[in-house]
mmCIF file of C-alpha atoms and ligand atoms in Angstrom:
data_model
loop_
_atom_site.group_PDB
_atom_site.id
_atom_site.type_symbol
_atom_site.label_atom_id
_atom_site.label_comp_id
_atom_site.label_asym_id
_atom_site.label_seq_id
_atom_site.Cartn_x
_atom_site.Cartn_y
_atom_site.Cartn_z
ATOM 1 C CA UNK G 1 154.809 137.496 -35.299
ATOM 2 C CA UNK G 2 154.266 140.047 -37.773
ATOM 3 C CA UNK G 3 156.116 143.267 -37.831
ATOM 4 C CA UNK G 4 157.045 145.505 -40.610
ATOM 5 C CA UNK G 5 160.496 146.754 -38.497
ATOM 6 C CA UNK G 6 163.446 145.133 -38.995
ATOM 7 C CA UNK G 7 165.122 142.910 -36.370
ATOM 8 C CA UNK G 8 168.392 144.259 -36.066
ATOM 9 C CA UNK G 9 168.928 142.550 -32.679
ATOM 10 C CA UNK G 10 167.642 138.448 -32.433
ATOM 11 C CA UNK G 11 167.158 137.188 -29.559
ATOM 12 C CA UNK G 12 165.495 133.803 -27.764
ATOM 13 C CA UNK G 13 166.078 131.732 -30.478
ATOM 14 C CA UNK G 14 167.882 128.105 -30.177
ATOM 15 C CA UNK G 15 171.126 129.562 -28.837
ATOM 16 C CA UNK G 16 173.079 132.104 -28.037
ATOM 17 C CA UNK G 17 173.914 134.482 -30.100
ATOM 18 C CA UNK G 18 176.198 137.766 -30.355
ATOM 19 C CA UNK G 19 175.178 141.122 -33.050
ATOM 20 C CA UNK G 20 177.737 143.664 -33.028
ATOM 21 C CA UNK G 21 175.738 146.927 -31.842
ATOM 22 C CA UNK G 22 174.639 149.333 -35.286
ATOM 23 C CA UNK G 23 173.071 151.834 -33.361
ATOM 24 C CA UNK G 24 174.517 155.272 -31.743
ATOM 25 C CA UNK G 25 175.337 155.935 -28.078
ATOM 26 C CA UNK G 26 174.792 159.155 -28.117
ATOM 27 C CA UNK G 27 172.153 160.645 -30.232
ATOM 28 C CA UNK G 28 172.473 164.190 -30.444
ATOM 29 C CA UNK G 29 174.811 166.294 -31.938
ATOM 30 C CA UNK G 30 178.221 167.287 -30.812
ATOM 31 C CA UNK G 31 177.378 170.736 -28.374
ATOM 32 C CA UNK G 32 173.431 169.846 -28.582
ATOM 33 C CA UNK G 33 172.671 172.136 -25.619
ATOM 34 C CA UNK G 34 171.909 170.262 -21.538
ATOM 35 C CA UNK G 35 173.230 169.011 -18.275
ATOM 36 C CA UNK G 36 176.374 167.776 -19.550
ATOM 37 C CA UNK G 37 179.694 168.624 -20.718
ATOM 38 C CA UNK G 38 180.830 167.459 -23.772
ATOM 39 C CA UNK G 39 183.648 165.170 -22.084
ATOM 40 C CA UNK G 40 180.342 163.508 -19.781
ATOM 41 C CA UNK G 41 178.788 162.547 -23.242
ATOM 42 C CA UNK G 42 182.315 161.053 -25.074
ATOM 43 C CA UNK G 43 182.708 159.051 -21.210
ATOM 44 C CA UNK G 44 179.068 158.015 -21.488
ATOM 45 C CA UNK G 45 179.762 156.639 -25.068
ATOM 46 C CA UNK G 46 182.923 155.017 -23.917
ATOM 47 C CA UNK G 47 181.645 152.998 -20.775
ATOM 48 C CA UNK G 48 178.195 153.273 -21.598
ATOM 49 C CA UNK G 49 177.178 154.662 -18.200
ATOM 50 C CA UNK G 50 178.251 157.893 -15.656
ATOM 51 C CA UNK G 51 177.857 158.625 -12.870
ATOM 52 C CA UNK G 52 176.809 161.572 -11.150
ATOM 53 C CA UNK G 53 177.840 162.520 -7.718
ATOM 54 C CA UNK G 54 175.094 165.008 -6.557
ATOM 55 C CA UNK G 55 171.948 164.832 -9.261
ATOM 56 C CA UNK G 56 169.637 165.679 -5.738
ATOM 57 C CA UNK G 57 170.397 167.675 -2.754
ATOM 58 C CA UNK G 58 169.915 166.243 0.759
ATOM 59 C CA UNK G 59 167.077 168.097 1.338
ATOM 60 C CA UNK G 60 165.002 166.760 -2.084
ATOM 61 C CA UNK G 61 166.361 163.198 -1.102
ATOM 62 C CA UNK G 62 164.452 163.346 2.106
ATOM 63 C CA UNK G 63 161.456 164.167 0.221
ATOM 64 C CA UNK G 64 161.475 161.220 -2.159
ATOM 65 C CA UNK G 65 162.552 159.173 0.731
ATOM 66 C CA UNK G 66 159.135 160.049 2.978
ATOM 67 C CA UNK G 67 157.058 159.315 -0.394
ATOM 68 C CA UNK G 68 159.054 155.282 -1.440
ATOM 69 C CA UNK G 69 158.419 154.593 2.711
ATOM 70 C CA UNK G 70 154.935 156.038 2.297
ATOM 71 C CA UNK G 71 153.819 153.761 -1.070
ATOM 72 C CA UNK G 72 155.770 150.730 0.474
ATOM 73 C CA UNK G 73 153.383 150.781 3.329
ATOM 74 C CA UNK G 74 150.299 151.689 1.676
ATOM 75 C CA UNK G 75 148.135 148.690 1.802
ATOM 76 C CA UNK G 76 146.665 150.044 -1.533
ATOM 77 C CA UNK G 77 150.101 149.955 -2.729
ATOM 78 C CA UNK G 78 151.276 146.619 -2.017
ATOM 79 C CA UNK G 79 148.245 145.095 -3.124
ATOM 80 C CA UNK G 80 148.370 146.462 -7.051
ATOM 81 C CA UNK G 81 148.827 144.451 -9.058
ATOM 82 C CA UNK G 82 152.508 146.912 -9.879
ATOM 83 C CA UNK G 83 153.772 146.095 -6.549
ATOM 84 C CA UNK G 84 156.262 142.921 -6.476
ATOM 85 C CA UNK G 85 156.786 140.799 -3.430
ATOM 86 C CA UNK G 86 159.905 139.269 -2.440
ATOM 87 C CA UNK G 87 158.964 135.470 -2.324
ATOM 88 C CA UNK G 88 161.146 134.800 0.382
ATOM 89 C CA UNK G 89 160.311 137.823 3.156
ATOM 90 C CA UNK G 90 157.244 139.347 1.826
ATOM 91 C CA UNK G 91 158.883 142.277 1.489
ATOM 92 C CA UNK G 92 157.850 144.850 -1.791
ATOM 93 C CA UNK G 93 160.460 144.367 -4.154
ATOM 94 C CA UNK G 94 159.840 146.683 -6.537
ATOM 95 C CA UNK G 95 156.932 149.301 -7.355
ATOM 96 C CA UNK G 96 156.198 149.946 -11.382
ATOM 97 C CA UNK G 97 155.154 153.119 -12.925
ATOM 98 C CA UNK G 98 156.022 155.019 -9.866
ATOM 99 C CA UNK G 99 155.724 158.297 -11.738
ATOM 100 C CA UNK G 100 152.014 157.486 -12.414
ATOM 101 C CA UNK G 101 150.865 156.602 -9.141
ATOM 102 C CA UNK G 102 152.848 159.328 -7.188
ATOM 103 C CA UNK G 103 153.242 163.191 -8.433
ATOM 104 C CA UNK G 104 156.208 163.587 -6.461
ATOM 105 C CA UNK G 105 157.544 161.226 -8.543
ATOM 106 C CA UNK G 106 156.220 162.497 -11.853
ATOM 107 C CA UNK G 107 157.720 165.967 -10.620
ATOM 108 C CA UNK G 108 161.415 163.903 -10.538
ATOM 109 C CA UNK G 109 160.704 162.729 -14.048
ATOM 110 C CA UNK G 110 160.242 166.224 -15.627
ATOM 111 C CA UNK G 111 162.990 167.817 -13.372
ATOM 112 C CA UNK G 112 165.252 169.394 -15.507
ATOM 113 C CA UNK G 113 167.991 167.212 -14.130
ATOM 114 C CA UNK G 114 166.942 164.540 -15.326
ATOM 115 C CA UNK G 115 164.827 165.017 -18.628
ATOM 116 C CA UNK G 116 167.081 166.982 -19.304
ATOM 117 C CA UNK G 117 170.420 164.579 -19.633
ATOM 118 C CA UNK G 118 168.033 161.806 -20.896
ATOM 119 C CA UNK G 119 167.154 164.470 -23.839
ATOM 120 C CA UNK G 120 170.562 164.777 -24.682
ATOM 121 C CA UNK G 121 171.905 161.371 -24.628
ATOM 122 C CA UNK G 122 169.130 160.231 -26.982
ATOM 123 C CA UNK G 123 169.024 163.582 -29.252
ATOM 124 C CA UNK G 124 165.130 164.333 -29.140
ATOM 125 C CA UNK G 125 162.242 164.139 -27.038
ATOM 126 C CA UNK G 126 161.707 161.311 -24.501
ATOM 127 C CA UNK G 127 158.318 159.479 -23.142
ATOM 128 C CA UNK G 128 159.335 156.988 -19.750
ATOM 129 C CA UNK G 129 159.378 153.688 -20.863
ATOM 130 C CA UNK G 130 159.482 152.141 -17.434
ATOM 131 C CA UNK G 131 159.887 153.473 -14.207
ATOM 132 C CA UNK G 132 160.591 151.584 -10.925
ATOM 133 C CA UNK G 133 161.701 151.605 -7.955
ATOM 134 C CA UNK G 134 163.825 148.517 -6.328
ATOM 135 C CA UNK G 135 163.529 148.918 -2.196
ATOM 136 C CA UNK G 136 165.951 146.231 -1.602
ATOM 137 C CA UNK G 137 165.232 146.535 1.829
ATOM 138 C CA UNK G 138 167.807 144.718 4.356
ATOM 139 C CA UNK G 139 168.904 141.331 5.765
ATOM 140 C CA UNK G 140 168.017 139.553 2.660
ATOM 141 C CA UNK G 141 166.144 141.245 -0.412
ATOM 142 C CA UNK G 142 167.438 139.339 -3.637
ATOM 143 C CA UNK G 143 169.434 140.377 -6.348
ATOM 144 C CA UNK G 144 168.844 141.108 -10.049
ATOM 145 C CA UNK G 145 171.220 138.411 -12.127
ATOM 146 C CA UNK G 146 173.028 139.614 -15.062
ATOM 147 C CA UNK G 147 170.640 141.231 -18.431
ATOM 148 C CA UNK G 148 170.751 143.745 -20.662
ATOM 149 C CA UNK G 149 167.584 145.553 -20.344
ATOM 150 C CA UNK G 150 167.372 146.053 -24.156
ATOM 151 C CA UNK G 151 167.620 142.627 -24.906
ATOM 152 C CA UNK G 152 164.031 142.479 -22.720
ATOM 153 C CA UNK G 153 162.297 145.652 -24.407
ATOM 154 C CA UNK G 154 163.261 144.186 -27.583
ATOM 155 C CA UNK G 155 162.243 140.927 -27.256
ATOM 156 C CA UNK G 156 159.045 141.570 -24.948
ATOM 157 C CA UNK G 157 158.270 144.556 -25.288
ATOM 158 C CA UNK G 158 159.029 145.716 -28.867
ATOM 159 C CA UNK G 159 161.721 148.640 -28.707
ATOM 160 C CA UNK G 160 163.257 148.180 -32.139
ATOM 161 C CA UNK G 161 166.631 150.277 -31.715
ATOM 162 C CA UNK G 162 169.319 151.215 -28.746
ATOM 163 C CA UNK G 163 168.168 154.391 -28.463
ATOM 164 C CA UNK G 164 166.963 153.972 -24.971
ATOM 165 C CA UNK G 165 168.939 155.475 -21.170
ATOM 166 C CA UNK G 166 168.129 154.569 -17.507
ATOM 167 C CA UNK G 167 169.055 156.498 -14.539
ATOM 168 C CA UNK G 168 169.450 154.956 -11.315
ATOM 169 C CA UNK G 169 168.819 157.384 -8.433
ATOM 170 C CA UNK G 170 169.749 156.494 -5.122
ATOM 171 C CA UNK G 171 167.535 157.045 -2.595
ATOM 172 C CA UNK G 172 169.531 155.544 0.336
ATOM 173 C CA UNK G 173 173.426 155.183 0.237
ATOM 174 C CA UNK G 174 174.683 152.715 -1.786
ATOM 175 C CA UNK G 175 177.524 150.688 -0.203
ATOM 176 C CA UNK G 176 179.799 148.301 -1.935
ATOM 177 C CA UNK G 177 178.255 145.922 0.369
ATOM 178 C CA UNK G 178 174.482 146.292 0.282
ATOM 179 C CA UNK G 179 173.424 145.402 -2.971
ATOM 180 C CA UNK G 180 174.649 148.084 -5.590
ATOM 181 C CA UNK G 181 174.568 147.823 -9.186
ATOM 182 C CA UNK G 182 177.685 146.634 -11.094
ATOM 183 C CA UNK G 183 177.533 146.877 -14.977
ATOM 184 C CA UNK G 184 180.702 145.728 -17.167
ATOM 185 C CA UNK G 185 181.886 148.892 -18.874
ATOM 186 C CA UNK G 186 181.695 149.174 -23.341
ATOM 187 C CA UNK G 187 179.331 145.937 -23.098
ATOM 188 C CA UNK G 188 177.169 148.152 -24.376
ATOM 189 C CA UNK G 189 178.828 147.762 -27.763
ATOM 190 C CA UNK G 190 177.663 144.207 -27.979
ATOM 191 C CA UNK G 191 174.346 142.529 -28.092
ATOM 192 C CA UNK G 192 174.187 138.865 -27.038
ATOM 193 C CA UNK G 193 171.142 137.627 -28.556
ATOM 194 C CA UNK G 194 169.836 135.098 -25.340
ATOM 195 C CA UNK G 195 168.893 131.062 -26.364
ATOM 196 C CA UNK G 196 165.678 129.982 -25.381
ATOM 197 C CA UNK G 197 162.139 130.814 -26.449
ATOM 198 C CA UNK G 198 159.374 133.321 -24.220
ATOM 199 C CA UNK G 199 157.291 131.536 -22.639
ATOM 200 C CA UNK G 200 153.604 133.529 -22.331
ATOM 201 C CA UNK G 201 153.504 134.952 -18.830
ATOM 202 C CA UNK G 202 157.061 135.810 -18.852
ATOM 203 C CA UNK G 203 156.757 138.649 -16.830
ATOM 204 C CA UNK G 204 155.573 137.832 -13.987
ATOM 205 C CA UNK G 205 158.680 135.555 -13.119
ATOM 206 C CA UNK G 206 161.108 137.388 -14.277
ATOM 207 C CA UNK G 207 160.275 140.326 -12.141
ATOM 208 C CA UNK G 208 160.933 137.872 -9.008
ATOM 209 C CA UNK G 209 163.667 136.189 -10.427
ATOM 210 C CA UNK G 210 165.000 136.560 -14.361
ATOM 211 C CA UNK G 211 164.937 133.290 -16.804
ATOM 212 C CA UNK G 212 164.485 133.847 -20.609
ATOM 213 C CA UNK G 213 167.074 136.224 -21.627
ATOM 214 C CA UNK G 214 169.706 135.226 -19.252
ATOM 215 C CA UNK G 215 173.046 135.103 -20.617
ATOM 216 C CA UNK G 216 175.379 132.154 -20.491
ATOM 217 C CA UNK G 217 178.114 131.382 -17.684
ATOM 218 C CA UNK G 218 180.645 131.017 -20.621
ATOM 219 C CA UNK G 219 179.299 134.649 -22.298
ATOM 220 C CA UNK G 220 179.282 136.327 -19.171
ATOM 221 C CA UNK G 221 182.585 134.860 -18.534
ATOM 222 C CA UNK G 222 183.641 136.268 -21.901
ATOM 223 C CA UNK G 223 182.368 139.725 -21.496
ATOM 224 C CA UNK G 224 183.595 140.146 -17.766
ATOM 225 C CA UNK G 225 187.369 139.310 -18.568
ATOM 226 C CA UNK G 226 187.272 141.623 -21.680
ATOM 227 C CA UNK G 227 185.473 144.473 -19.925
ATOM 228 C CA UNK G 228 185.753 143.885 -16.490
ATOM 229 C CA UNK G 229 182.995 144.664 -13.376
ATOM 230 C CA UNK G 230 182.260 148.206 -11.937
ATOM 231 C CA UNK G 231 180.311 148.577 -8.541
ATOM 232 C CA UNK G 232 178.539 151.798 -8.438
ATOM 233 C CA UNK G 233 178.627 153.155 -4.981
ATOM 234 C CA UNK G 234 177.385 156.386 -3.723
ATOM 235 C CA UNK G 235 175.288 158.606 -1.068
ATOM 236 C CA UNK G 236 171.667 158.812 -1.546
ATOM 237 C CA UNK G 237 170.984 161.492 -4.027
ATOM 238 C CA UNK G 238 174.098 160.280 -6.561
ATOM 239 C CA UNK G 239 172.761 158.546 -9.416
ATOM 240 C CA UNK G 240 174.110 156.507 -12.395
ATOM 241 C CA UNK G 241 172.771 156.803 -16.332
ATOM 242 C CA UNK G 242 173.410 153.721 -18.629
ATOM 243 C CA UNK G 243 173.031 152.589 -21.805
ATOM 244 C CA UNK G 244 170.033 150.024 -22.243
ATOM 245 C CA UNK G 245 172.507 147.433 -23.546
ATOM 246 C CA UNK G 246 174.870 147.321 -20.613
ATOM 247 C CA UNK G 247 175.451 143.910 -19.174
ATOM 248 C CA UNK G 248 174.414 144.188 -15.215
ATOM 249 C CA UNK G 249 172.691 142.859 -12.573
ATOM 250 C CA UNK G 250 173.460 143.431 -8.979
ATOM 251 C CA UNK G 251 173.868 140.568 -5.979
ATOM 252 C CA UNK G 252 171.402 140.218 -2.701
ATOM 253 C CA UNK G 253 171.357 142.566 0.355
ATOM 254 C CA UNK G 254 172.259 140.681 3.564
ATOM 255 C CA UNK G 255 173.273 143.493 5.383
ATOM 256 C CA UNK G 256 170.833 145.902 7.449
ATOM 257 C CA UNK G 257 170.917 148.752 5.481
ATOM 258 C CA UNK G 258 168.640 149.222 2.707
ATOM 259 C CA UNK G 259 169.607 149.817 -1.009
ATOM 260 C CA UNK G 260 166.516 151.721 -2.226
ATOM 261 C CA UNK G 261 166.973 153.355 -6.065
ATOM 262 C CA UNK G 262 164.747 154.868 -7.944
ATOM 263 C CA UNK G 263 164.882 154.124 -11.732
ATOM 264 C CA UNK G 264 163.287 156.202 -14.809
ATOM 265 C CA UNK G 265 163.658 154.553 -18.377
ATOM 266 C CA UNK G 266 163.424 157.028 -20.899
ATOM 267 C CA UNK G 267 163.111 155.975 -24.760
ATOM 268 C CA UNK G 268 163.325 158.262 -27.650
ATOM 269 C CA UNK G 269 159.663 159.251 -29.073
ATOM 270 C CA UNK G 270 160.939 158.217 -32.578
ATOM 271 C CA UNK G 271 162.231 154.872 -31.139
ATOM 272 C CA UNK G 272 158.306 153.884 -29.826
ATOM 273 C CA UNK G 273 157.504 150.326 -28.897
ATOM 274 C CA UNK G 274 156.123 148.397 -31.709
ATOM 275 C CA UNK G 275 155.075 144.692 -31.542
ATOM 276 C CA UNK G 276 157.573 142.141 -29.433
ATOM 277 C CA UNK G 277 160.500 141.167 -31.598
ATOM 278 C CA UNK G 278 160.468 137.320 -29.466
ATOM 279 C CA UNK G 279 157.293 136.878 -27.232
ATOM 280 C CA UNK G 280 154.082 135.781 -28.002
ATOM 281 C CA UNK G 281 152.025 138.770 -26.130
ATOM 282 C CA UNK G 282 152.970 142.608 -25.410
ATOM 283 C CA UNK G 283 153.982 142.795 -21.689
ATOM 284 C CA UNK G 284 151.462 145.282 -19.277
ATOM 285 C CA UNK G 285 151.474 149.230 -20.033
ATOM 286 C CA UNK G 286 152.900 149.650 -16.449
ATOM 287 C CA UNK G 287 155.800 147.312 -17.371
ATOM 288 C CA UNK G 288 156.760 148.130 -21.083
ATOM 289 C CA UNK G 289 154.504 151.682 -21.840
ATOM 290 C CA UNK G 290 152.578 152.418 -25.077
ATOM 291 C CA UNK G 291 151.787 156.108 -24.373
ATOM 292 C CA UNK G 292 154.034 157.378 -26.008
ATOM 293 C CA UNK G 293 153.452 161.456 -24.791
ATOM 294 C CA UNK G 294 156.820 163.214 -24.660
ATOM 295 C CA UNK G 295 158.177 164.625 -21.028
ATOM 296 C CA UNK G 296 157.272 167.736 -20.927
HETATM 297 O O1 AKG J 1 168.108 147.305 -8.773
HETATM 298 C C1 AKG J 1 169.107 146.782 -9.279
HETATM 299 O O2 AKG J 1 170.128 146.574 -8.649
HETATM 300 C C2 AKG J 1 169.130 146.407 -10.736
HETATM 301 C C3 AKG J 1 167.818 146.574 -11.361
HETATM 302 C C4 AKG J 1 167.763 146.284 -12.817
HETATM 303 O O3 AKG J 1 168.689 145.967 -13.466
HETATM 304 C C5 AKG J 1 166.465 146.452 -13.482
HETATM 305 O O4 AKG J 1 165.497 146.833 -12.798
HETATM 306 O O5 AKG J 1 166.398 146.211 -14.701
HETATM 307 FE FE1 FE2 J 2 168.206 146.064 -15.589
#
């Protein structure tokens, strides 16, 4: 692979490794104008994640609700090829590039809200990266094992820096019980390079069930009983931003009660993707995105 960036973050060679973290938290300046208060931004750089109570009213969460049932049982829908199927149930898993294919979505991506905060952790202009959203619908939708998303963009995908946020919107409550994510707070500050090489169609089983770039028992072991575990709970319409280098995953949903979030990746327009740091081919536009057009 030939790139003229640096690698300032291997990954997927023959074992694992840890980089201590070079890049910022938070980009912008101290009082760069937004969403949140200057004591939201030092907690964000701390844990690497907050978590917001109320980003949508009821009344908007009802609206975003009718449109996830509405794609989930659109034949169209569940046939593209950015639909994901449980294995197990048959269930949608997840639905890619949600803000493309709905414009009530698209109008969540540009709401002030949320462009907004994403602006302001990352100091300039933002494109989405990814969106998705994970239905997790009841009695027995899977869980996501532990990753750091950047370790994934950076390998497969090509984002060469940490300068890259995800907000997690919940659409549906999120119990301690059904499902919700748990991220290990200031893991962010350390990248563990994963062993093992790409192999070519990567993708399409990690998105059912993660293998390259899974951590270790004895790292995750490591990073859990320095950092600890925090469950994010809260009613539909709370959301939580992190840091694309927090360690988290979250565990199955057995009970009845869905756990359906919503979640926008935004990256920095002068972080862009360039080619994959560890794989041998670019991942799909609707997984890893290479327009590159700021939100407006
Ligand atoms: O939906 C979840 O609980 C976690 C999802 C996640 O980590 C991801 O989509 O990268
Ligand atoms: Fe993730």
């Amino acid at each position: 692979m030939t790139t003229t960036v640096a690698d300032l973050y291997p990954t997927r060679g023959s074992s694992e490794t840890v980089t201590p973290r070079v890049d910022p938290v938070v980009w912008s300046e101290p009082g760069a104008p937004g969403p949140m208060r200057p004591s939201e931004l030092s907690d964000f750089d701390r844990d690497g994640f907050l978590a917001i109570e109320e980003l949508i009213t009821p009344d908007e969460v009802a609206v975003y609700r009718a449109e996830l049932d509405r794609l989930i049982s659109d034949p169209g829908v569940r046939a593209d090829e950015r639909s994901i199927i449980e294995p197990k149930s048959q269930d949608v898993r997840s639905v890619f590039e949600v803000h493309r294919i709905s414009e009530v979505f698209a109008n969540l991506v540009r709401d002030p809200r949320v462009v907004g905060r994403a602006r302001q952790i990352l100091g300039s202009d933002v494109y989405v990266h990814q969106s998705r959203i994970n239905v997790k619908p009841g009695f027995g939708a899977s869980g996501f094992y532990w990753h750091s998303d950047f370790e994934t963009w950076h390998a497969e995908d090509g984002l060469p820096n940490m300068r890259t946020v995800s907000v997690s919107i919940a659409l549906t409550e999120n119990y301690d019980t059904n499902g919700g994510l748990m991220i290990m707070p200031g893991s962010h500050r350390t990248f563990l390079g994963c062993a093992g090489a790409t192999p070519k169609d990567n993708y399409k089983k990690s998105l059912q069930m993660q293998d390259a770039g899974t951590p270790s028992d004895e790292a995750l072991t490591k990073l859990a009983d320095a950092h600890g575990i925090k469950l994010f709970t809260g009613k539909a319409g709370s959301a939580t931003w992190f840091d694309c280098n927090c360690m988290h995953g979250s565990g199955d949903n057995i009970t009845p009660y869905p756990r359906s979030n919503v979640f926008i990746v935004f990256n920095s327009v002068e972080n862009t993707a360039v080619e994959p740091f560890a794989a041998p081919v670019r991942r799909p536009e609707f997984i890893g995105a290479r327009d590159f057009t700021p939100v407006r």
